[in-house]
mmCIF file of C-alpha atoms and ligand atoms in Angstrom:
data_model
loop_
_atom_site.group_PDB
_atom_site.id
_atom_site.type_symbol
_atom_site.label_atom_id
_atom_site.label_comp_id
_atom_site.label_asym_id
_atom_site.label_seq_id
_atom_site.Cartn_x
_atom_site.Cartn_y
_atom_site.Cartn_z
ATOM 1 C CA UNK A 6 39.289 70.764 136.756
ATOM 2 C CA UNK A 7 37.164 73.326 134.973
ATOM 3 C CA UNK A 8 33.603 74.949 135.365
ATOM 4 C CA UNK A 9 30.921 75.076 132.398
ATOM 5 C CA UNK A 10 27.830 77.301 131.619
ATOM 6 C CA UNK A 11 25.569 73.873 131.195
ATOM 7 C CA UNK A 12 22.119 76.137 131.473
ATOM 8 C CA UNK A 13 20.780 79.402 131.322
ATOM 9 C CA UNK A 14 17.433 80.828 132.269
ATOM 10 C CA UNK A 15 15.823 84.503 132.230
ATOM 11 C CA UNK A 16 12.636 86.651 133.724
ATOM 12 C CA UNK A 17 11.321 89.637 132.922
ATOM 13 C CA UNK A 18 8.186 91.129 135.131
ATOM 14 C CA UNK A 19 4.838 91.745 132.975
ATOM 15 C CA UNK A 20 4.359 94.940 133.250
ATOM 16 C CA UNK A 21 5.994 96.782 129.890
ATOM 17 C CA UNK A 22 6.968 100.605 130.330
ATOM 18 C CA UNK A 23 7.256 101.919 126.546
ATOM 19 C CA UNK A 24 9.543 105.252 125.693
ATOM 20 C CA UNK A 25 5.690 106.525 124.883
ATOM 21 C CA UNK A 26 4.724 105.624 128.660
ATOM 22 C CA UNK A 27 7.693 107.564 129.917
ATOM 23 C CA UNK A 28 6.943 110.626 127.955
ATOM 24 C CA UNK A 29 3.705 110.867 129.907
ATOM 25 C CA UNK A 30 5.819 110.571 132.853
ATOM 26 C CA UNK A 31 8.811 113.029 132.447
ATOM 27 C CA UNK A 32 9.901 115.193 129.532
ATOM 28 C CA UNK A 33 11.200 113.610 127.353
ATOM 29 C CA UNK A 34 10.862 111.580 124.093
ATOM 30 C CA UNK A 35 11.087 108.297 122.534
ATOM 31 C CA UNK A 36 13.492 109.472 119.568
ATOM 32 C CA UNK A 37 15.360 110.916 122.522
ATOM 33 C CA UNK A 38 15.582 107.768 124.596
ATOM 34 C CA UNK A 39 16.223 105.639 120.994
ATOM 35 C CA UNK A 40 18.850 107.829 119.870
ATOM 36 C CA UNK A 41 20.992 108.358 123.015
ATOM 37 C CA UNK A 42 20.224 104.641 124.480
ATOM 38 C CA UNK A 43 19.185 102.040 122.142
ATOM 39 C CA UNK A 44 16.355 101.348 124.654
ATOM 40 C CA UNK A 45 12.619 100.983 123.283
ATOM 41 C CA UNK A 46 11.307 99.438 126.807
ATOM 42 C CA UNK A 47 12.032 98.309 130.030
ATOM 43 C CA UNK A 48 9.838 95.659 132.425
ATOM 44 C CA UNK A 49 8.879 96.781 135.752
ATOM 45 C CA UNK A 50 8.504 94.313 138.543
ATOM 46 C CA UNK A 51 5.274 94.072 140.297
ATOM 47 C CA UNK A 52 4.936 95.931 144.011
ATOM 48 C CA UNK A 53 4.594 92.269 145.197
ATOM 49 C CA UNK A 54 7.123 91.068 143.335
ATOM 50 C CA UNK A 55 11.224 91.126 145.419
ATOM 51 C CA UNK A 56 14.854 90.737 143.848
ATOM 52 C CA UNK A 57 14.449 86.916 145.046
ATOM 53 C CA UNK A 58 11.165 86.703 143.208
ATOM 54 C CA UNK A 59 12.531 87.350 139.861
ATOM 55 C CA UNK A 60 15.998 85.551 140.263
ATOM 56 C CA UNK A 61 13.187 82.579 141.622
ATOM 57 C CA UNK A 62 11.933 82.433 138.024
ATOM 58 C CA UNK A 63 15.271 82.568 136.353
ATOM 59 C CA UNK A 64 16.794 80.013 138.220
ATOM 60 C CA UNK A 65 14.158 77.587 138.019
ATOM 61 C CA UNK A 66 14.539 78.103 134.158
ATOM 62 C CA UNK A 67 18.549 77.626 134.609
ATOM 63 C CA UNK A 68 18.159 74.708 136.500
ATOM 64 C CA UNK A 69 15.589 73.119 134.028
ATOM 65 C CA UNK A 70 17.615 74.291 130.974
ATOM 66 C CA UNK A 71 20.751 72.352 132.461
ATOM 67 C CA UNK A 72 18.660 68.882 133.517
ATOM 68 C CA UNK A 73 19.159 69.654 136.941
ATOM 69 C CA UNK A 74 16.888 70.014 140.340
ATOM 70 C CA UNK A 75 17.950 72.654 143.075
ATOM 71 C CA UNK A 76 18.984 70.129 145.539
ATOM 72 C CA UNK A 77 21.688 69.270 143.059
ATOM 73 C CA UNK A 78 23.113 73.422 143.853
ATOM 74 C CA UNK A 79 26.040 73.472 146.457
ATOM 75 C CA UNK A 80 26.651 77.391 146.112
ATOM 76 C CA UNK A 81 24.235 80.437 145.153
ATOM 77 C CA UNK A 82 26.017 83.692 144.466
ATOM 78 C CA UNK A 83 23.736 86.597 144.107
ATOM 79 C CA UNK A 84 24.050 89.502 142.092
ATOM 80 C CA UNK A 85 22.176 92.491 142.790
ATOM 81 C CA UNK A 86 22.186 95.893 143.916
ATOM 82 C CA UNK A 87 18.712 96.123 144.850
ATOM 83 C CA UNK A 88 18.191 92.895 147.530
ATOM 84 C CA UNK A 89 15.093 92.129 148.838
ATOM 85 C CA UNK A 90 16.223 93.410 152.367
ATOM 86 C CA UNK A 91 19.013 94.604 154.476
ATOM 87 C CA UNK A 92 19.967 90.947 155.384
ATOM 88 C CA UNK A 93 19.466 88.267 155.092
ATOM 89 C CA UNK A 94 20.873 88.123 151.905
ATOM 90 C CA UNK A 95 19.210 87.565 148.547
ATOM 91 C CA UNK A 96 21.053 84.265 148.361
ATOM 92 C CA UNK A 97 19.608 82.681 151.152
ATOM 93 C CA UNK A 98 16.115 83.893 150.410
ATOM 94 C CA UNK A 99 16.367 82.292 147.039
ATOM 95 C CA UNK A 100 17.788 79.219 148.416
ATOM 96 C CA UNK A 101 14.965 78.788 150.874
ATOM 97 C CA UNK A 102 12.344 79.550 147.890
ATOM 98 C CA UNK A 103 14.141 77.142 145.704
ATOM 99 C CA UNK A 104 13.704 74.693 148.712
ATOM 100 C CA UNK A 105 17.210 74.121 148.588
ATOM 101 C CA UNK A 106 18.755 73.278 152.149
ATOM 102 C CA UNK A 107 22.344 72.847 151.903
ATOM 103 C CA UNK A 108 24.226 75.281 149.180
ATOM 104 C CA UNK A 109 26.532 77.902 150.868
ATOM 105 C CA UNK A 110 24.414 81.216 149.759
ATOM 106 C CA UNK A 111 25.903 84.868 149.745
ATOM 107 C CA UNK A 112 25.442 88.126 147.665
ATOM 108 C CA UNK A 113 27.683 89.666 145.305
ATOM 109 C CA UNK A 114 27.678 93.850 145.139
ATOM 110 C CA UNK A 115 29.162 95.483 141.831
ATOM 111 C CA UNK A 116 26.568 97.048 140.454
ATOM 112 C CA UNK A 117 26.065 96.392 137.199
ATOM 113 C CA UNK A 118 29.552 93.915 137.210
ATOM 114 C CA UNK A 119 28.167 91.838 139.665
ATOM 115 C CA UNK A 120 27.241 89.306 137.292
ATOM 116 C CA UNK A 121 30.935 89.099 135.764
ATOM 117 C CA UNK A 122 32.390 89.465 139.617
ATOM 118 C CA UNK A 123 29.907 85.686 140.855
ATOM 119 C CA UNK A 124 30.448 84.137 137.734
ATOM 120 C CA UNK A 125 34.576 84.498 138.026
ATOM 121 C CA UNK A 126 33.939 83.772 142.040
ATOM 122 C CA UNK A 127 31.890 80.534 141.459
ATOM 123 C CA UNK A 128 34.732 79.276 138.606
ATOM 124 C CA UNK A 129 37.146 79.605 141.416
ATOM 125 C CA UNK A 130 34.860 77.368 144.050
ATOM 126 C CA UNK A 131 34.312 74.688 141.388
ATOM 127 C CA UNK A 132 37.902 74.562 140.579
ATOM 128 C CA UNK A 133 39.292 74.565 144.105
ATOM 129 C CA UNK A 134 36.786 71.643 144.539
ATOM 130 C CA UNK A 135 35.139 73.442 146.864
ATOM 131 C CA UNK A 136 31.481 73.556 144.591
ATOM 132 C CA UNK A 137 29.959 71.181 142.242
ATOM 133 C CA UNK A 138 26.999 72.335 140.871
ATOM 134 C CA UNK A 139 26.388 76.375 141.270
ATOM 135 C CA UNK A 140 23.361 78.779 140.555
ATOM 136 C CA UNK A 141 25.048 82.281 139.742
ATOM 137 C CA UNK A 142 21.973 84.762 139.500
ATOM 138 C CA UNK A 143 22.055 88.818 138.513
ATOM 139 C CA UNK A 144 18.238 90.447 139.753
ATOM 140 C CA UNK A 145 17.719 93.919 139.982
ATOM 141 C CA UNK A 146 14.248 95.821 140.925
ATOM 142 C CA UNK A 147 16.041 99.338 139.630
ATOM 143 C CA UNK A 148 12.343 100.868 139.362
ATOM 144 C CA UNK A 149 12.540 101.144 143.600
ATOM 145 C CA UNK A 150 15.863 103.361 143.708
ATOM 146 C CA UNK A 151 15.091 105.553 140.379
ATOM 147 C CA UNK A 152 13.831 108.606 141.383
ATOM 148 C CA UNK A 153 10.476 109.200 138.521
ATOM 149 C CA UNK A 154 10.752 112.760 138.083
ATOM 150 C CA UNK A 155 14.257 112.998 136.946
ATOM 151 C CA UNK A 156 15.052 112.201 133.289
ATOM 152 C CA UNK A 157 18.612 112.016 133.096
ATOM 153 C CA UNK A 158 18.144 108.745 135.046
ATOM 154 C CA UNK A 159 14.620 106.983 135.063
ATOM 155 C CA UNK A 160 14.508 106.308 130.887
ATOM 156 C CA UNK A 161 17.538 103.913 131.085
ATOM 157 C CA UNK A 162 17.152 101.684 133.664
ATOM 158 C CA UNK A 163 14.790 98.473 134.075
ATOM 159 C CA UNK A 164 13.744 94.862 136.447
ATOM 160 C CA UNK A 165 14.715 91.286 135.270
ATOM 161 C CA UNK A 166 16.584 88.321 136.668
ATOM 162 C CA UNK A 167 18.958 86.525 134.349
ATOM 163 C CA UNK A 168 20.791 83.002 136.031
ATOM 164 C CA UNK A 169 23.043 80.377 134.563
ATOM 165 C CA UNK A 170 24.111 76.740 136.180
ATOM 166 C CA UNK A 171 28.019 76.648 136.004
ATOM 167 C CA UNK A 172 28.925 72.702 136.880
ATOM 168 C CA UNK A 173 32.277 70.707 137.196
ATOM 169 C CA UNK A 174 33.596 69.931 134.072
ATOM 170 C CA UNK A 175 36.420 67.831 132.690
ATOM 171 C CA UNK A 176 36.934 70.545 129.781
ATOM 172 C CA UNK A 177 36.641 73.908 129.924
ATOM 173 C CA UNK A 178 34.803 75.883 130.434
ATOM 174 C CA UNK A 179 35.718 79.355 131.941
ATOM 175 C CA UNK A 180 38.960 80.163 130.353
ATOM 176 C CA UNK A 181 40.029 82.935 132.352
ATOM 177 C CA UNK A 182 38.393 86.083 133.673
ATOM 178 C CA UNK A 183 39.531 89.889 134.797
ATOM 179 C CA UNK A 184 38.226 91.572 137.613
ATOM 180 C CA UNK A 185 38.683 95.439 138.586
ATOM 181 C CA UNK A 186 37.775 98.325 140.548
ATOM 182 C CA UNK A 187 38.374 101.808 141.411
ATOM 183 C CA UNK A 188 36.744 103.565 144.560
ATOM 184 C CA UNK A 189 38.087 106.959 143.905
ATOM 185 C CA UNK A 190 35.262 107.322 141.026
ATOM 186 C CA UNK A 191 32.659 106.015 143.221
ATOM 187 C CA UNK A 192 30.924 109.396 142.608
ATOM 188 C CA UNK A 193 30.513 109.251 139.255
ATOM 189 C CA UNK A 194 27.320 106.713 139.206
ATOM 190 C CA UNK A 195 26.132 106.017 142.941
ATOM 191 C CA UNK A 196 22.756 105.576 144.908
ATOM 192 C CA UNK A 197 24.017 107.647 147.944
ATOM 193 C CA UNK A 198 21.916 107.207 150.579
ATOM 194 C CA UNK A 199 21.982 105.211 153.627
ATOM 195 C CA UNK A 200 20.070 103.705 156.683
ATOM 196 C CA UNK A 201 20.728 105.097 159.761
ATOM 197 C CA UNK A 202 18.311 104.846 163.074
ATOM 198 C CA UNK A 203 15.509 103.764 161.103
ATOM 199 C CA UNK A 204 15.270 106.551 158.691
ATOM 200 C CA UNK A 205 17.019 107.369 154.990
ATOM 201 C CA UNK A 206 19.913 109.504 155.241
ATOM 202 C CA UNK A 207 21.185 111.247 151.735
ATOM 203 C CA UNK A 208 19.554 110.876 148.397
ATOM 204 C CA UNK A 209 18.484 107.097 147.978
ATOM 205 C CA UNK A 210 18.381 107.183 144.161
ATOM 206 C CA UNK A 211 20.395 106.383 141.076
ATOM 207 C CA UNK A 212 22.839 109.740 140.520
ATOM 208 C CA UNK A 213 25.232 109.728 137.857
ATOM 209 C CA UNK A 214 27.207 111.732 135.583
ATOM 210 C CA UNK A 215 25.997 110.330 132.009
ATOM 211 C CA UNK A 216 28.904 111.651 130.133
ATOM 212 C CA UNK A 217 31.333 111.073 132.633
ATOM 213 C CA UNK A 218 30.628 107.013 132.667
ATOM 214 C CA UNK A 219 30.043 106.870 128.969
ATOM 215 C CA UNK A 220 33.836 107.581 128.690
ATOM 216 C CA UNK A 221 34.987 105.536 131.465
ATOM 217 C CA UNK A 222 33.112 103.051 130.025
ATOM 218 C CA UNK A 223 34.733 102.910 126.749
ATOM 219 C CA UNK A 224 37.814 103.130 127.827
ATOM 220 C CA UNK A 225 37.999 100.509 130.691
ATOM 221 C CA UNK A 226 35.973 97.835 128.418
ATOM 222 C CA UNK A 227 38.117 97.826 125.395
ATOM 223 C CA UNK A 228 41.747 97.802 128.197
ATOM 224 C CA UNK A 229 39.881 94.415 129.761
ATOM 225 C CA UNK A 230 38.567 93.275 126.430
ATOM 226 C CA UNK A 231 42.208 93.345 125.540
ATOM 227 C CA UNK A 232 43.567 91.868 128.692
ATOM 228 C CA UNK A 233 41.738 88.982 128.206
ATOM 229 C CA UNK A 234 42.184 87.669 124.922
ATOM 230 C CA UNK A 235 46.340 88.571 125.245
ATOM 231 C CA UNK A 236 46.277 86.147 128.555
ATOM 232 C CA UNK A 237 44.572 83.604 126.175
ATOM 233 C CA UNK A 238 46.836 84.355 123.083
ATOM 234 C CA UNK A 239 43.587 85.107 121.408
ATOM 235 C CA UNK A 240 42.930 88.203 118.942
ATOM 236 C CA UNK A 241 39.795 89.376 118.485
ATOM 237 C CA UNK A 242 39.259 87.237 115.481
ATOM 238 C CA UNK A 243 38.734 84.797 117.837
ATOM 239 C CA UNK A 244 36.014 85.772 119.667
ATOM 240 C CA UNK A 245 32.375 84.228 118.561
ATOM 241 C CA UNK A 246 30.347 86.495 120.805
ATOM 242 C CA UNK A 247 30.457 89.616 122.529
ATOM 243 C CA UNK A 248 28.201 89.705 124.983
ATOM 244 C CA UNK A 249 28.189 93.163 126.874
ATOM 245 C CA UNK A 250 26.596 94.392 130.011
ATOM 246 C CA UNK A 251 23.592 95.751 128.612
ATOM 247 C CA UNK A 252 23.661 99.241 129.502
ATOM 248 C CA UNK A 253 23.084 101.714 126.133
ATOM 249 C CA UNK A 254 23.694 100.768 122.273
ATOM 250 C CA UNK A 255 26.226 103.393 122.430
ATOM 251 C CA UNK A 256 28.735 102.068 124.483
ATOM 252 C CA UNK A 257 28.496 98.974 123.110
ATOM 253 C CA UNK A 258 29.073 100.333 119.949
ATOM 254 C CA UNK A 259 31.551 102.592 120.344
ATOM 255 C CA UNK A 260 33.333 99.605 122.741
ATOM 256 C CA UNK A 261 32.739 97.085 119.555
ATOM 257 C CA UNK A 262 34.129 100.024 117.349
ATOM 258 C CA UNK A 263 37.310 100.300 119.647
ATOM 259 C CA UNK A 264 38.058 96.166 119.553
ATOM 260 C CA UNK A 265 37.382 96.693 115.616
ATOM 261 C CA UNK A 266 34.710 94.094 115.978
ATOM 262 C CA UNK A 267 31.922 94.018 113.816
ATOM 263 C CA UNK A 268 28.402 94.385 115.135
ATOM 264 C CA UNK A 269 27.318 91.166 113.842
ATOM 265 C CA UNK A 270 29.148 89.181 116.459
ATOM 266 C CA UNK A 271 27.704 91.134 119.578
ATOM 267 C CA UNK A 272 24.543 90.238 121.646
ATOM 268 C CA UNK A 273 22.294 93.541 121.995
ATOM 269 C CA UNK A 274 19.657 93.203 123.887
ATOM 270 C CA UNK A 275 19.088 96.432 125.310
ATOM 271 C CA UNK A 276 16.359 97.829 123.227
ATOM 272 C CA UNK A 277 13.391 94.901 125.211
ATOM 273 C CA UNK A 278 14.450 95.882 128.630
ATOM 274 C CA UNK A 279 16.873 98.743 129.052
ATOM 275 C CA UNK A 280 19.336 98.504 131.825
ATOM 276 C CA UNK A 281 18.760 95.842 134.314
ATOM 277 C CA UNK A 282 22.361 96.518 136.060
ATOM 278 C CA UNK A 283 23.730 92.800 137.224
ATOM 279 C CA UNK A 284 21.080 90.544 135.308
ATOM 280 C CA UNK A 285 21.685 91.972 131.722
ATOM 281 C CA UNK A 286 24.556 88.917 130.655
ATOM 282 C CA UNK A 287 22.926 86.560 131.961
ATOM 283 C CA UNK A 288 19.629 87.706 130.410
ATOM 284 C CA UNK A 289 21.145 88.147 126.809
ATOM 285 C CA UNK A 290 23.686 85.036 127.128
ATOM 286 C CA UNK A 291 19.913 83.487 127.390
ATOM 287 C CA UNK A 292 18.795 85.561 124.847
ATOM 288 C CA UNK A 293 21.233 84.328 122.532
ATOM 289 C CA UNK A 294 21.718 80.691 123.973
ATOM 290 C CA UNK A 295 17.819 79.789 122.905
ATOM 291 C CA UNK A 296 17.622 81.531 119.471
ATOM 292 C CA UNK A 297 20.577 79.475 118.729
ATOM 293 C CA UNK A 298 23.229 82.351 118.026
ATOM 294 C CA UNK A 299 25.485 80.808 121.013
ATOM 295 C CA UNK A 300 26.279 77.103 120.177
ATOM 296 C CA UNK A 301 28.873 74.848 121.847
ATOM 297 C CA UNK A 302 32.445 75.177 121.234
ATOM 298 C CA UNK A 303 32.453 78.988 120.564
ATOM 299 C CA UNK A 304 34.237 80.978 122.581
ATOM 300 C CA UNK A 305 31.972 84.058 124.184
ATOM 301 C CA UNK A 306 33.147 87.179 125.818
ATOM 302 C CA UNK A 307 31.180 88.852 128.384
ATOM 303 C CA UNK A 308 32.532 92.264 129.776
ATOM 304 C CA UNK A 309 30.569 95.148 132.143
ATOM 305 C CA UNK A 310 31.120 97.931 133.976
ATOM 306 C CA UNK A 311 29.325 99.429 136.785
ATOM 307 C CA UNK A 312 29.276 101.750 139.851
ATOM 308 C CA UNK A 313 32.429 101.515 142.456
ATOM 309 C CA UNK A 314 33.761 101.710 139.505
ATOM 310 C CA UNK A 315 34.005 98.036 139.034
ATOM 311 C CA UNK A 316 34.936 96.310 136.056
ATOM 312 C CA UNK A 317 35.740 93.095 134.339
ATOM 313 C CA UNK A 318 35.578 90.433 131.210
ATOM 314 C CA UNK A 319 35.194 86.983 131.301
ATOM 315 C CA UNK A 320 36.089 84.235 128.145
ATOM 316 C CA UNK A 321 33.960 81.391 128.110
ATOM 317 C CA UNK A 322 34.160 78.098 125.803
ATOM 318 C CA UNK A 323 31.014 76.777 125.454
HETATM 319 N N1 LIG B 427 14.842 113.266 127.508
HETATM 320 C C1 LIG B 427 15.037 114.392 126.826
HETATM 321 N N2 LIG B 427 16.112 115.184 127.023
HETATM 322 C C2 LIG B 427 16.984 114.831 127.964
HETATM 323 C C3 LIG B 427 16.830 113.657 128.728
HETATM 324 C C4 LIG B 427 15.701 112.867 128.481
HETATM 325 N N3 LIG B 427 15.460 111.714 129.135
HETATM 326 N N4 LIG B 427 17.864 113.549 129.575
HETATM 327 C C5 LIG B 427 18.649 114.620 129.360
HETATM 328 N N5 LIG B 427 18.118 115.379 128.394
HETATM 329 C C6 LIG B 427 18.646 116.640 127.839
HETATM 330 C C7 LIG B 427 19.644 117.314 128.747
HETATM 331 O O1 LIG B 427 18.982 118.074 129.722
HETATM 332 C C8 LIG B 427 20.399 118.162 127.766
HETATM 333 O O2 LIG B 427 19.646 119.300 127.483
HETATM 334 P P1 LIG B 427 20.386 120.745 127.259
HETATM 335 O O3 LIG B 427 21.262 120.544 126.077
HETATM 336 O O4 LIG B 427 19.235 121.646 127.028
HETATM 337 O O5 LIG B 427 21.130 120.988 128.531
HETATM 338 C C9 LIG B 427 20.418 117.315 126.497
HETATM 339 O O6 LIG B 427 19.370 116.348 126.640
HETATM 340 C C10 LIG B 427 21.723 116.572 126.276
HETATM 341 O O7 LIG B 427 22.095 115.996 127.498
HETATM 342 P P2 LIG B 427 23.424 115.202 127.630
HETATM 343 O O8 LIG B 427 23.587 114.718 129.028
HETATM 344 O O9 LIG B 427 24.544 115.986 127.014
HETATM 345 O O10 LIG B 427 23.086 113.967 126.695
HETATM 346 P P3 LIG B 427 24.057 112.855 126.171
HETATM 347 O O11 LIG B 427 24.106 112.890 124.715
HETATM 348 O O12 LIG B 427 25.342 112.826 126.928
HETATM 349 O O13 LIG B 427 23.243 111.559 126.577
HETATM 350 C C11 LIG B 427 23.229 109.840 128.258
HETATM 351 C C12 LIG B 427 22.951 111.308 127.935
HETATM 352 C C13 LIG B 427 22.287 108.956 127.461
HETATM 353 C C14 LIG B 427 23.005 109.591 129.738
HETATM 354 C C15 LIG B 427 24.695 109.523 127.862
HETATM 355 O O14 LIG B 427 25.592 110.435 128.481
HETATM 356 C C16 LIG B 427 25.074 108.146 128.211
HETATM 357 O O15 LIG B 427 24.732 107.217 127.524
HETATM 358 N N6 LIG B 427 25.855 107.950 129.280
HETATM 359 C C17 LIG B 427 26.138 106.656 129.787
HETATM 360 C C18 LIG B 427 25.280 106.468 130.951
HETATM 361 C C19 LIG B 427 24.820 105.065 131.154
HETATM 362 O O16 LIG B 427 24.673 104.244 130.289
HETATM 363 N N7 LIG B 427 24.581 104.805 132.392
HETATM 364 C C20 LIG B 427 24.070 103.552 132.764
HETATM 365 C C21 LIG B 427 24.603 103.173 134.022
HETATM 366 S S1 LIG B 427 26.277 102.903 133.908
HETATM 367 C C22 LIG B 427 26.485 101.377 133.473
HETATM 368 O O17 LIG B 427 25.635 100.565 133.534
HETATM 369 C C23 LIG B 427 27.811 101.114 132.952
#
C-alpha cells in the first residue's frame, strides 16, 4: 500500500509588500534584500484573515485539483507555527470550516519543516491503513510574530497557505522520507516568548542568527539530500525536481551547488513571496505542478530546514 500527491492547491493574501515598501519601513534596500535573499515580495494576510483562513483557501483548491469533496478527508495534519489560537488546533478549525465532520485533525510544529514532518506522518497513516484520503496543509501568518522595526528579520519572511491531497494508492507514491532534529541549536532561530497568566513573557518575535542558520542549513540539506537518494539507490541524476523549503536563493543555491545539481531542475519560488516557513513546498510543488514543470512519473525531492533545528527530505514519484 502506498500514498500519492493526487492534488495540490495554494493561497497567497492580497495585500503585496514590495522590497520598495519595506525600505519605507526599515533601513534597508531592495538590492540589499535581492542580493542577500532572492526575495522581491512577500503577501501579507489581512488583520481579519487567521492561519485557518488561508490553509481554507488552499485546501479547497487541493481538494478541487484532486476531484475530491472534504467529506471524502479522514485526516488533516496542520503545519504551522503561527495557529490561529492557543488550542484548539488549526486542524480542527479548518476541518469545521471545510464542514468536514469526521477526519482525525491535529497540528504539526517544525517550523519551517513542518510541511516535510505531516507529509512523511500522513504517508505513514495511509500505509498502516489507518487514513484514506488526507489534507496535509503548511499556513503561516509570519507578519504577527516579526517584529517591524528590526531588519535583520522582517525583509525575509511572508503569509500563504500551500496544501496537497495525499490518497491510497496501489503504486507509489511516497518513496521514502528522512526526518531530523536537534534541540541543542534551538537558539539559533527561535520566537522566544511565551504565555504565562495572561500576559507575554520574553521576546515574542522571530530572533535568529542569519549566518549561523545559513551554514547549518547547507550543511544539514545536502547530508539528508544524500540520505535519501542512497536509501533509494538513486544518484542525483535521478532526481527530476528539487523542490526546497523556500527560505533565500542562497541556500538553495549553494545547497543545489553542494548536490552538483544544476539550477534548472530546482523549483524557486522565493522571489513572489519570501519565506512563508511551513507552506513554501507545498506552495511551489503547486507552483510547479500547474505550469506543467512537475508531470507524472518524475521523481521530486522536497527537503527544509527550520527552527528546533528540525530537518528532513522527502522523494516523491509522481
Ligand atoms: N538591509 C540592509 N542592511 C542590512 C539588513 C537589511 N535588511 N540586514 C542586515 N543588514 C546589514 C547588517 O547590519 C550588516 O551591516 P554591518 O556590516 O554594517 O554590520 C550587513 O548588512 C551585513 O550583515 P550580515 O548579517 O553579515 O549579512 P549576510 O550577508 O550574512 O546576510 C542574511 C544576512 C540574509 C540573513 C543571511 O545571513 C542569510 O541568508 N541567512 C539565512 C537566514 C535565513 O534564511 N533565515 C530564514 C529562516 S531559516 C529557515 O527558514 C531555514
Amino acid at each position: 500500500m502506498y500514498s500519492k500527491i493526487t492534488g495540490t492547491g495554494g493561497y497567497l493574501p492580497a495585500k503585496v509588500l514590495t522590497n520598495f515598501d519595506l525600505e519605507k519601513i526599515v533601513d534597508t534596500s531592495h538590492d540589499w534584500i535581492l542580493s542577500r535573499s532572492g526575495i522581491m515580495q512577500r503577501h501579507i494576510a489581512d488583520a481579519s484573515e487567521a492561519a485557518s483562513d488561508l490553509a481554507l483557501h488552499a485546501s479547497r483548491r487541493a481538494l478541487e485539483a484532486a476531484g475530491i469533496s472534504a467529506q471524502d478527508i479522514d485526516l488533516i495534519i496542520v503545519a504551522t507555527t503561527t495557529p490561529d489560537q492557543i488550542f484548539p488546533s488549526t486542524a480542527c478549525i479548518l476541518q469545521d470550516k471545510l464542514g468536514n465532520k469526521s477526519a482525525v485533525a491535529f497540528d504539526v510544529q517544525a517550523v519551517c519543516s513542518g510541511f516535510i514532518y505531516a507529509l512523511n506522518t500522513a504517508d505513514l497513516f495511509i500505509r498502516s491503513g489507518q487514513a484514506r484520503n488526507a489534507l496535509v496543509v503548511g499556513t503561516e501568518v509570519l507578519s504577527r510574530i516579526l517584529d517591524w522595526t528590526d531588519r535583520t528579520t522582517c525583509v525575509l519572511f511572508g503569509d500563504g497557505a500551500g496544501a496537497v491531497v495525499l490518497q491510497r494508492s496501489d503504486t507509489p507514491g511516497i518513496l521514502s522520507a528522512k526526518l531530523h532534529a536537534d534541540g541543542s541549536q534551538r537558539g539559533m532561530l527561535a520566537a522566544k516568548g511565551s504565555i504565562r497568566n495572561g500576559s507575554i513573557q520574553g521576546n515574542p518575535f522571530i530572533s535568529m542568527d542569519g549566518q549561523g542558520v545559513f551554514k547549518f542549513a547547507v550543511k544539514v540539506l545536502s547530508e539528508v539530500v544524500e540520505e535519501v537518494l542512497m536509501e533509494n539507490k538513486m544518484t542525483h541524476a535521478d532526481i527530476d525536481w528539487l523542490v526546497p523549503h523556500q527560505a533565500n536563493l542562497r541556500i538553495m543555491e549553494a545547497t543545489a551547488k553542494k548536490l552538483n545539481l544544476s539550477l534548472d531542475k530546482v523549483v524557486i519560488t522565493v522571489a513572489k513571496h519570501g519565506n512563508t516557513s511551513a507552506a513554501s513546498i507545498p506552495l511551489a510543488l503547486d507552483t510547479a505542478v500547474r505550469d506543467g514543470r512537475i508531470k507524472a512519473g518524475q521523481h521530486v525531492l522536497c527537503e527544509a530546514v527550520g527552527g528546533g533545528f528540525t530537518w528532513g527530505a522527502i522523494l516523491i514519484k509522481w
